[in-house]
Amino acid sequence: SIKQIKQFRTPKLKYPSKKDVENLNLIKYYWQSSDTYMKVSYKFYGDSKYWWVIAQFNKIPFEGNLKVGDALFIPQPLIRILSMIE
């Protein structure tokens, strides 16, 4: 009885230039055993839907590639990094 399935595409972040990165505040965060990108996104952005920003900015698309203690950089402010979407 399903007539339509709508698939949403994850936005693609245009990786910022060195100059762009210098204009961001980068918070260093160390991956913990119970973390997911969604939890980290909620912690820093107040919304879990921006998990992909952290993943793409760090060039680690799959959180299964992270180990406890790995460092991630959380780019802020979010509005500035969102302006870099292709």
PDB file of N, CA and C in Angstrom:
ATOM      1  N   SER A   1       0.806  -1.200   0.000  1.00  0.00           N
ATOM      2  CA  SER A   1       0.000   0.000   0.000  1.00  0.00           C
ATOM      3  C   SER A   1       0.854   1.271   0.000  1.00  0.00           C
ATOM      4  N   ILE A   2       2.171   1.117  -0.023  1.00  0.00           N
ATOM      5  CA  ILE A   2       3.049   2.293  -0.080  1.00  0.00           C
ATOM      6  C   ILE A   2       3.061   2.822  -1.504  1.00  0.00           C
ATOM      7  N   LYS A   3       2.771   4.098  -1.643  1.00  0.00           N
ATOM      8  CA  LYS A   3       2.706   4.701  -2.972  1.00  0.00           C
ATOM      9  C   LYS A   3       3.935   5.536  -3.293  1.00  0.00           C
ATOM     10  N   GLN A   4       4.603   6.007  -2.262  1.00  0.00           N
ATOM     11  CA  GLN A   4       5.751   6.869  -2.512  1.00  0.00           C
ATOM     12  C   GLN A   4       6.715   6.808  -1.333  1.00  0.00           C
ATOM     13  N   ILE A   5       7.993   6.808  -1.638  1.00  0.00           N
ATOM     14  CA  ILE A   5       9.032   6.894  -0.618  1.00  0.00           C
ATOM     15  C   ILE A   5       9.874   8.116  -0.956  1.00  0.00           C
ATOM     16  N   LYS A   6      10.052   8.976   0.020  1.00  0.00           N
ATOM     17  CA  LYS A   6      10.848  10.176  -0.201  1.00  0.00           C
ATOM     18  C   LYS A   6      12.192   9.992   0.490  1.00  0.00           C
ATOM     19  N   GLN A   7      13.257  10.072  -0.274  1.00  0.00           N
ATOM     20  CA  GLN A   7      14.591   9.918   0.275  1.00  0.00           C
ATOM     21  C   GLN A   7      15.236  11.294   0.387  1.00  0.00           C
ATOM     22  N   PHE A   8      15.807  11.571   1.549  1.00  0.00           N
ATOM     23  CA  PHE A   8      16.459  12.853   1.762  1.00  0.00           C
ATOM     24  C   PHE A   8      17.959  12.684   1.562  1.00  0.00           C
ATOM     25  N   ARG A   9      18.557  13.615   0.901  1.00  0.00           N
ATOM     26  CA  ARG A   9      19.988  13.595   0.639  1.00  0.00           C
ATOM     27  C   ARG A   9      20.695  14.464   1.678  1.00  0.00           C
ATOM     28  N   THR A  10      21.793  13.954   2.211  1.00  0.00           N
ATOM     29  CA  THR A  10      22.589  14.729   3.145  1.00  0.00           C
ATOM     30  C   THR A  10      23.250  15.874   2.394  1.00  0.00           C
ATOM     31  N   PRO A  11      23.143  17.093   2.919  1.00  0.00           N
ATOM     32  CA  PRO A  11      23.811  18.210   2.249  1.00  0.00           C
ATOM     33  C   PRO A  11      25.318  17.962   2.160  1.00  0.00           C
ATOM     34  N   LYS A  12      25.949  18.567   1.183  1.00  0.00           N
ATOM     35  CA  LYS A  12      27.392  18.405   1.005  1.00  0.00           C
ATOM     36  C   LYS A  12      28.082  19.701   1.374  1.00  0.00           C
ATOM     37  N   LEU A  13      29.020  19.583   2.291  1.00  0.00           N
ATOM     38  CA  LEU A  13      29.779  20.727   2.744  1.00  0.00           C
ATOM     39  C   LEU A  13      30.946  20.970   1.794  1.00  0.00           C
ATOM     40  N   LYS A  14      31.049  22.189   1.294  1.00  0.00           N
ATOM     41  CA  LYS A  14      32.214  22.559   0.498  1.00  0.00           C
ATOM     42  C   LYS A  14      33.323  22.786   1.511  1.00  0.00           C
ATOM     43  N   TYR A  15      34.334  21.920   1.479  1.00  0.00           N
ATOM     44  CA  TYR A  15      35.352  22.020   2.516  1.00  0.00           C
ATOM     45  C   TYR A  15      35.963  23.410   2.488  1.00  0.00           C
ATOM     46  N   PRO A  16      36.008  24.064   3.657  1.00  0.00           N
ATOM     47  CA  PRO A  16      36.494  25.441   3.703  1.00  0.00           C
ATOM     48  C   PRO A  16      37.983  25.555   3.367  1.00  0.00           C
ATOM     49  N   SER A  17      38.331  26.699   2.799  1.00  0.00           N
ATOM     50  CA  SER A  17      39.736  26.990   2.503  1.00  0.00           C
ATOM     51  C   SER A  17      40.475  27.256   3.824  1.00  0.00           C
ATOM     52  N   LYS A  18      41.774  27.326   3.738  1.00  0.00           N
ATOM     53  CA  LYS A  18      42.582  27.615   4.929  1.00  0.00           C
ATOM     54  C   LYS A  18      42.160  28.950   5.545  1.00  0.00           C
ATOM     55  N   LYS A  19      41.889  29.935   4.688  1.00  0.00           N
ATOM     56  CA  LYS A  19      41.448  31.251   5.167  1.00  0.00           C
ATOM     57  C   LYS A  19      40.095  31.145   5.872  1.00  0.00           C
ATOM     58  N   ASP A  20      39.181  30.368   5.292  1.00  0.00           N
ATOM     59  CA  ASP A  20      37.863  30.167   5.917  1.00  0.00           C
ATOM     60  C   ASP A  20      38.004  29.508   7.283  1.00  0.00           C
ATOM     61  N   VAL A  21      38.877  28.511   7.361  1.00  0.00           N
ATOM     62  CA  VAL A  21      39.075  27.789   8.630  1.00  0.00           C
ATOM     63  C   VAL A  21      39.621  28.735   9.698  1.00  0.00           C
ATOM     64  N   GLU A  22      40.483  29.657   9.298  1.00  0.00           N
ATOM     65  CA  GLU A  22      41.039  30.623  10.253  1.00  0.00           C
ATOM     66  C   GLU A  22      39.958  31.514  10.843  1.00  0.00           C
ATOM     67  N   ASN A  23      38.851  31.683  10.130  1.00  0.00           N
ATOM     68  CA  ASN A  23      37.745  32.511  10.607  1.00  0.00           C
ATOM     69  C   ASN A  23      36.700  31.728  11.394  1.00  0.00           C
ATOM     70  N   LEU A  24      36.976  30.460  11.643  1.00  0.00           N
ATOM     71  CA  LEU A  24      36.074  29.632  12.440  1.00  0.00           C
ATOM     72  C   LEU A  24      36.664  29.415  13.826  1.00  0.00           C
ATOM     73  N   ASN A  25      35.803  29.185  14.777  1.00  0.00           N
ATOM     74  CA  ASN A  25      36.239  28.769  16.101  1.00  0.00           C
ATOM     75  C   ASN A  25      36.184  27.244  16.094  1.00  0.00           C
ATOM     76  N   LEU A  26      37.324  26.577  16.270  1.00  0.00           N
ATOM     77  CA  LEU A  26      37.361  25.115  16.264  1.00  0.00           C
ATOM     78  C   LEU A  26      37.501  24.607  17.690  1.00  0.00           C
ATOM     79  N   ILE A  27      36.528  23.852  18.117  1.00  0.00           N
ATOM     80  CA  ILE A  27      36.561  23.257  19.449  1.00  0.00           C
ATOM     81  C   ILE A  27      37.066  21.834  19.304  1.00  0.00           C
ATOM     82  N   LYS A  28      38.112  21.507  20.034  1.00  0.00           N
ATOM     83  CA  LYS A  28      38.671  20.157  19.993  1.00  0.00           C
ATOM     84  C   LYS A  28      37.851  19.279  20.943  1.00  0.00           C
ATOM     85  N   TYR A  29      37.380  18.160  20.411  1.00  0.00           N
ATOM     86  CA  TYR A  29      36.550  17.239  21.188  1.00  0.00           C
ATOM     87  C   TYR A  29      37.109  15.835  21.043  1.00  0.00           C
ATOM     88  N   TYR A  30      37.188  15.116  22.151  1.00  0.00           N
ATOM     89  CA  TYR A  30      37.718  13.748  22.134  1.00  0.00           C
ATOM     90  C   TYR A  30      36.562  12.743  22.188  1.00  0.00           C
ATOM     91  N   TRP A  31      36.534  11.865  21.212  1.00  0.00           N
ATOM     92  CA  TRP A  31      35.490  10.854  21.059  1.00  0.00           C
ATOM     93  C   TRP A  31      35.436   9.962  22.298  1.00  0.00           C
ATOM     94  N   GLN A  32      34.203   9.711  22.779  1.00  0.00           N
ATOM     95  CA  GLN A  32      33.985   8.872  23.952  1.00  0.00           C
ATOM     96  C   GLN A  32      33.225   7.607  23.567  1.00  0.00           C
ATOM     97  N   SER A  33      33.237   6.633  24.444  1.00  0.00           N
ATOM     98  CA  SER A  33      32.690   5.311  24.109  1.00  0.00           C
ATOM     99  C   SER A  33      31.207   5.325  23.750  1.00  0.00           C
ATOM    100  N   SER A  34      30.428   6.197  24.325  1.00  0.00           N
ATOM    101  CA  SER A  34      28.983   6.207  24.039  1.00  0.00           C
ATOM    102  C   SER A  34      28.592   7.236  22.973  1.00  0.00           C
ATOM    103  N   ASP A  35      29.573   7.844  22.321  1.00  0.00           N
ATOM    104  CA  ASP A  35      29.281   8.909  21.355  1.00  0.00           C
ATOM    105  C   ASP A  35      28.712   8.398  20.045  1.00  0.00           C
ATOM    106  N   THR A  36      27.914   9.249  19.441  1.00  0.00           N
ATOM    107  CA  THR A  36      27.497   9.137  18.047  1.00  0.00           C
ATOM    108  C   THR A  36      27.609  10.552  17.491  1.00  0.00           C
ATOM    109  N   TYR A  37      27.680  10.678  16.181  1.00  0.00           N
ATOM    110  CA  TYR A  37      27.716  12.016  15.605  1.00  0.00           C
ATOM    111  C   TYR A  37      26.480  12.813  16.012  1.00  0.00           C
ATOM    112  N   MET A  38      25.351  12.148  16.103  1.00  0.00           N
ATOM    113  CA  MET A  38      24.116  12.855  16.467  1.00  0.00           C
ATOM    114  C   MET A  38      24.195  13.408  17.889  1.00  0.00           C
ATOM    115  N   LYS A  39      24.760  12.637  18.820  1.00  0.00           N
ATOM    116  CA  LYS A  39      24.899  13.118  20.200  1.00  0.00           C
ATOM    117  C   LYS A  39      25.864  14.297  20.286  1.00  0.00           C
ATOM    118  N   VAL A  40      26.971  14.196  19.563  1.00  0.00           N
ATOM    119  CA  VAL A  40      27.959  15.275  19.580  1.00  0.00           C
ATOM    120  C   VAL A  40      27.368  16.535  18.949  1.00  0.00           C
ATOM    121  N   SER A  41      26.631  16.367  17.874  1.00  0.00           N
ATOM    122  CA  SER A  41      25.977  17.496  17.226  1.00  0.00           C
ATOM    123  C   SER A  41      24.994  18.176  18.192  1.00  0.00           C
ATOM    124  N   TYR A  42      24.226  17.389  18.900  1.00  0.00           N
ATOM    125  CA  TYR A  42      23.275  17.956  19.856  1.00  0.00           C
ATOM    126  C   TYR A  42      24.008  18.721  20.957  1.00  0.00           C
ATOM    127  N   LYS A  43      25.114  18.151  21.426  1.00  0.00           N
ATOM    128  CA  LYS A  43      25.885  18.775  22.501  1.00  0.00           C
ATOM    129  C   LYS A  43      26.413  20.155  22.087  1.00  0.00           C
ATOM    130  N   PHE A  44      26.912  20.271  20.871  1.00  0.00           N
ATOM    131  CA  PHE A  44      27.540  21.521  20.442  1.00  0.00           C
ATOM    132  C   PHE A  44      26.628  22.462  19.672  1.00  0.00           C
ATOM    133  N   TYR A  45      25.648  21.916  18.969  1.00  0.00           N
ATOM    134  CA  TYR A  45      24.775  22.750  18.142  1.00  0.00           C
ATOM    135  C   TYR A  45      23.342  22.832  18.657  1.00  0.00           C
ATOM    136  N   GLY A  46      23.009  22.008  19.658  1.00  0.00           N
ATOM    137  CA  GLY A  46      21.651  22.015  20.180  1.00  0.00           C
ATOM    138  C   GLY A  46      20.656  21.314  19.284  1.00  0.00           C
ATOM    139  N   ASP A  47      21.160  20.615  18.264  1.00  0.00           N
ATOM    140  CA  ASP A  47      20.298  19.913  17.310  1.00  0.00           C
ATOM    141  C   ASP A  47      21.092  18.761  16.701  1.00  0.00           C
ATOM    142  N   SER A  48      20.550  17.577  16.768  1.00  0.00           N
ATOM    143  CA  SER A  48      21.266  16.397  16.268  1.00  0.00           C
ATOM    144  C   SER A  48      21.307  16.314  14.749  1.00  0.00           C
ATOM    145  N   LYS A  49      20.466  17.105  14.063  1.00  0.00           N
ATOM    146  CA  LYS A  49      20.406  16.981  12.603  1.00  0.00           C
ATOM    147  C   LYS A  49      21.660  17.520  11.895  1.00  0.00           C
ATOM    148  N   TYR A  50      22.548  18.176  12.608  1.00  0.00           N
ATOM    149  CA  TYR A  50      23.768  18.701  11.987  1.00  0.00           C
ATOM    150  C   TYR A  50      24.971  17.769  12.178  1.00  0.00           C
ATOM    151  N   TRP A  51      24.707  16.501  12.431  1.00  0.00           N
ATOM    152  CA  TRP A  51      25.773  15.514  12.611  1.00  0.00           C
ATOM    153  C   TRP A  51      26.712  15.487  11.409  1.00  0.00           C
ATOM    154  N   TRP A  52      26.144  15.677  10.224  1.00  0.00           N
ATOM    155  CA  TRP A  52      26.914  15.584   8.986  1.00  0.00           C
ATOM    156  C   TRP A  52      27.957  16.690   8.864  1.00  0.00           C
ATOM    157  N   VAL A  53      27.717  17.844   9.529  1.00  0.00           N
ATOM    158  CA  VAL A  53      28.703  18.931   9.510  1.00  0.00           C
ATOM    159  C   VAL A  53      29.989  18.458  10.172  1.00  0.00           C
ATOM    160  N   ILE A  54      29.863  17.821  11.323  1.00  0.00           N
ATOM    161  CA  ILE A  54      31.027  17.332  12.060  1.00  0.00           C
ATOM    162  C   ILE A  54      31.726  16.234  11.263  1.00  0.00           C
ATOM    163  N   ALA A  55      30.943  15.327  10.720  1.00  0.00           N
ATOM    164  CA  ALA A  55      31.508  14.216   9.945  1.00  0.00           C
ATOM    165  C   ALA A  55      32.270  14.722   8.720  1.00  0.00           C
ATOM    166  N   GLN A  56      31.646  15.607   7.952  1.00  0.00           N
ATOM    167  CA  GLN A  56      32.287  16.088   6.731  1.00  0.00           C
ATOM    168  C   GLN A  56      33.452  17.028   7.028  1.00  0.00           C
ATOM    169  N   PHE A  57      33.326  17.867   8.040  1.00  0.00           N
ATOM    170  CA  PHE A  57      34.409  18.791   8.354  1.00  0.00           C
ATOM    171  C   PHE A  57      35.673  18.029   8.753  1.00  0.00           C
ATOM    172  N   ASN A  58      35.489  16.943   9.490  1.00  0.00           N
ATOM    173  CA  ASN A  58      36.629  16.138   9.942  1.00  0.00           C
ATOM    174  C   ASN A  58      37.058  15.085   8.929  1.00  0.00           C
ATOM    175  N   LYS A  59      36.329  15.007   7.819  1.00  0.00           N
ATOM    176  CA  LYS A  59      36.608  14.037   6.752  1.00  0.00           C
ATOM    177  C   LYS A  59      36.609  12.595   7.277  1.00  0.00           C
ATOM    178  N   ILE A  60      35.661  12.339   8.179  1.00  0.00           N
ATOM    179  CA  ILE A  60      35.441  10.995   8.722  1.00  0.00           C
ATOM    180  C   ILE A  60      33.949  10.720   8.578  1.00  0.00           C
ATOM    181  N   PRO A  61      33.527  10.215   7.415  1.00  0.00           N
ATOM    182  CA  PRO A  61      32.095  10.105   7.135  1.00  0.00           C
ATOM    183  C   PRO A  61      31.340   9.075   7.966  1.00  0.00           C
ATOM    184  N   PHE A  62      32.050   8.121   8.541  1.00  0.00           N
ATOM    185  CA  PHE A  62      31.378   7.039   9.271  1.00  0.00           C
ATOM    186  C   PHE A  62      31.928   6.978  10.687  1.00  0.00           C
ATOM    187  N   GLU A  63      31.060   7.139  11.682  1.00  0.00           N
ATOM    188  CA  GLU A  63      31.521   7.164  13.070  1.00  0.00           C
ATOM    189  C   GLU A  63      32.121   5.836  13.531  1.00  0.00           C
ATOM    190  N   GLY A  64      31.861   4.765  12.780  1.00  0.00           N
ATOM    191  CA  GLY A  64      32.485   3.479  13.094  1.00  0.00           C
ATOM    192  C   GLY A  64      33.989   3.501  12.901  1.00  0.00           C
ATOM    193  N   ASN A  65      34.494   4.532  12.209  1.00  0.00           N
ATOM    194  CA  ASN A  65      35.938   4.677  12.011  1.00  0.00           C
ATOM    195  C   ASN A  65      36.618   5.393  13.171  1.00  0.00           C
ATOM    196  N   LEU A  66      35.844   5.817  14.154  1.00  0.00           N
ATOM    197  CA  LEU A  66      36.403   6.542  15.297  1.00  0.00           C
ATOM    198  C   LEU A  66      36.618   5.611  16.475  1.00  0.00           C
ATOM    199  N   LYS A  67      37.695   5.876  17.203  1.00  0.00           N
ATOM    200  CA  LYS A  67      38.012   5.123  18.422  1.00  0.00           C
ATOM    201  C   LYS A  67      37.984   6.089  19.603  1.00  0.00           C
ATOM    202  N   VAL A  68      37.753   5.553  20.785  1.00  0.00           N
ATOM    203  CA  VAL A  68      37.763   6.368  21.999  1.00  0.00           C
ATOM    204  C   VAL A  68      39.096   7.117  22.061  1.00  0.00           C
ATOM    205  N   GLY A  69      38.997   8.423  22.287  1.00  0.00           N
ATOM    206  CA  GLY A  69      40.185   9.265  22.390  1.00  0.00           C
ATOM    207  C   GLY A  69      40.563   9.981  21.110  1.00  0.00           C
ATOM    208  N   ASP A  70      39.957   9.586  19.975  1.00  0.00           N
ATOM    209  CA  ASP A  70      40.239  10.289  18.724  1.00  0.00           C
ATOM    210  C   ASP A  70      39.746  11.734  18.842  1.00  0.00           C
ATOM    211  N   ALA A  71      40.523  12.657  18.288  1.00  0.00           N
ATOM    212  CA  ALA A  71      40.170  14.078  18.345  1.00  0.00           C
ATOM    213  C   ALA A  71      39.362  14.474  17.119  1.00  0.00           C
ATOM    214  N   LEU A  72      38.308  15.218  17.363  1.00  0.00           N
ATOM    215  CA  LEU A  72      37.494  15.833  16.305  1.00  0.00           C
ATOM    216  C   LEU A  72      37.526  17.339  16.525  1.00  0.00           C
ATOM    217  N   PHE A  73      37.333  18.081  15.450  1.00  0.00           N
ATOM    218  CA  PHE A  73      37.203  19.518  15.564  1.00  0.00           C
ATOM    219  C   PHE A  73      35.763  19.889  15.235  1.00  0.00           C
ATOM    220  N   ILE A  74      35.153  20.644  16.131  1.00  0.00           N
ATOM    221  CA  ILE A  74      33.770  21.074  15.970  1.00  0.00           C
ATOM    222  C   ILE A  74      33.813  22.527  15.492  1.00  0.00           C
ATOM    223  N   PRO A  75      33.439  22.764  14.226  1.00  0.00           N
ATOM    224  CA  PRO A  75      33.503  24.135  13.710  1.00  0.00           C
ATOM    225  C   PRO A  75      32.324  24.977  14.202  1.00  0.00           C
ATOM    226  N   GLN A  76      32.657  26.189  14.610  1.00  0.00           N
ATOM    227  CA  GLN A  76      31.629  27.121  15.053  1.00  0.00           C
ATOM    228  C   GLN A  76      31.963  28.502  14.543  1.00  0.00           C
ATOM    229  N   PRO A  77      31.062  29.401  14.355  1.00  0.00           N
ATOM    230  CA  PRO A  77      29.628  29.228  14.564  1.00  0.00           C
ATOM    231  C   PRO A  77      28.987  28.410  13.444  1.00  0.00           C
ATOM    232  N   LEU A  78      27.946  27.713  13.807  1.00  0.00           N
ATOM    233  CA  LEU A  78      27.255  26.836  12.864  1.00  0.00           C
ATOM    234  C   LEU A  78      26.760  27.598  11.642  1.00  0.00           C
ATOM    235  N   ILE A  79      26.252  28.791  11.824  1.00  0.00           N
ATOM    236  CA  ILE A  79      25.711  29.564  10.698  1.00  0.00           C
ATOM    237  C   ILE A  79      26.792  29.814   9.642  1.00  0.00           C
ATOM    238  N   ARG A  80      28.011  30.021  10.074  1.00  0.00           N
ATOM    239  CA  ARG A  80      29.088  30.281   9.118  1.00  0.00           C
ATOM    240  C   ARG A  80      29.444  29.006   8.344  1.00  0.00           C
ATOM    241  N   ILE A  81      29.503  27.886   9.035  1.00  0.00           N
ATOM    242  CA  ILE A  81      29.843  26.631   8.352  1.00  0.00           C
ATOM    243  C   ILE A  81      28.703  26.208   7.424  1.00  0.00           C
ATOM    244  N   LEU A  82      27.466  26.495   7.782  1.00  0.00           N
ATOM    245  CA  LEU A  82      26.332  26.151   6.912  1.00  0.00           C
ATOM    246  C   LEU A  82      26.333  26.986   5.627  1.00  0.00           C
ATOM    247  N   SER A  83      26.967  28.138   5.662  1.00  0.00           N
ATOM    248  CA  SER A  83      27.054  28.967   4.457  1.00  0.00           C
ATOM    249  C   SER A  83      28.010  28.347   3.428  1.00  0.00           C
ATOM    250  N   MET A  84      28.714  27.295   3.810  1.00  0.00           N
ATOM    251  CA  MET A  84      29.675  26.632   2.937  1.00  0.00           C
ATOM    252  C   MET A  84      29.104  25.382   2.256  1.00  0.00           C
ATOM    253  N   ILE A  85      27.783  25.231   2.287  1.00  0.00           N
ATOM    254  CA  ILE A  85      27.137  24.083   1.645  1.00  0.00           C
ATOM    255  C   ILE A  85      27.163  24.290   0.135  1.00  0.00           C
ATOM    256  N   GLU A  86      27.528  23.221  -0.591  1.00  0.00           N
ATOM    257  CA  GLU A  86      27.543  23.292  -2.065  1.00  0.00           C
ATOM    258  C   GLU A  86      26.134  23.309  -2.599  1.00  0.00           C
TER     259      GLU A  86
END
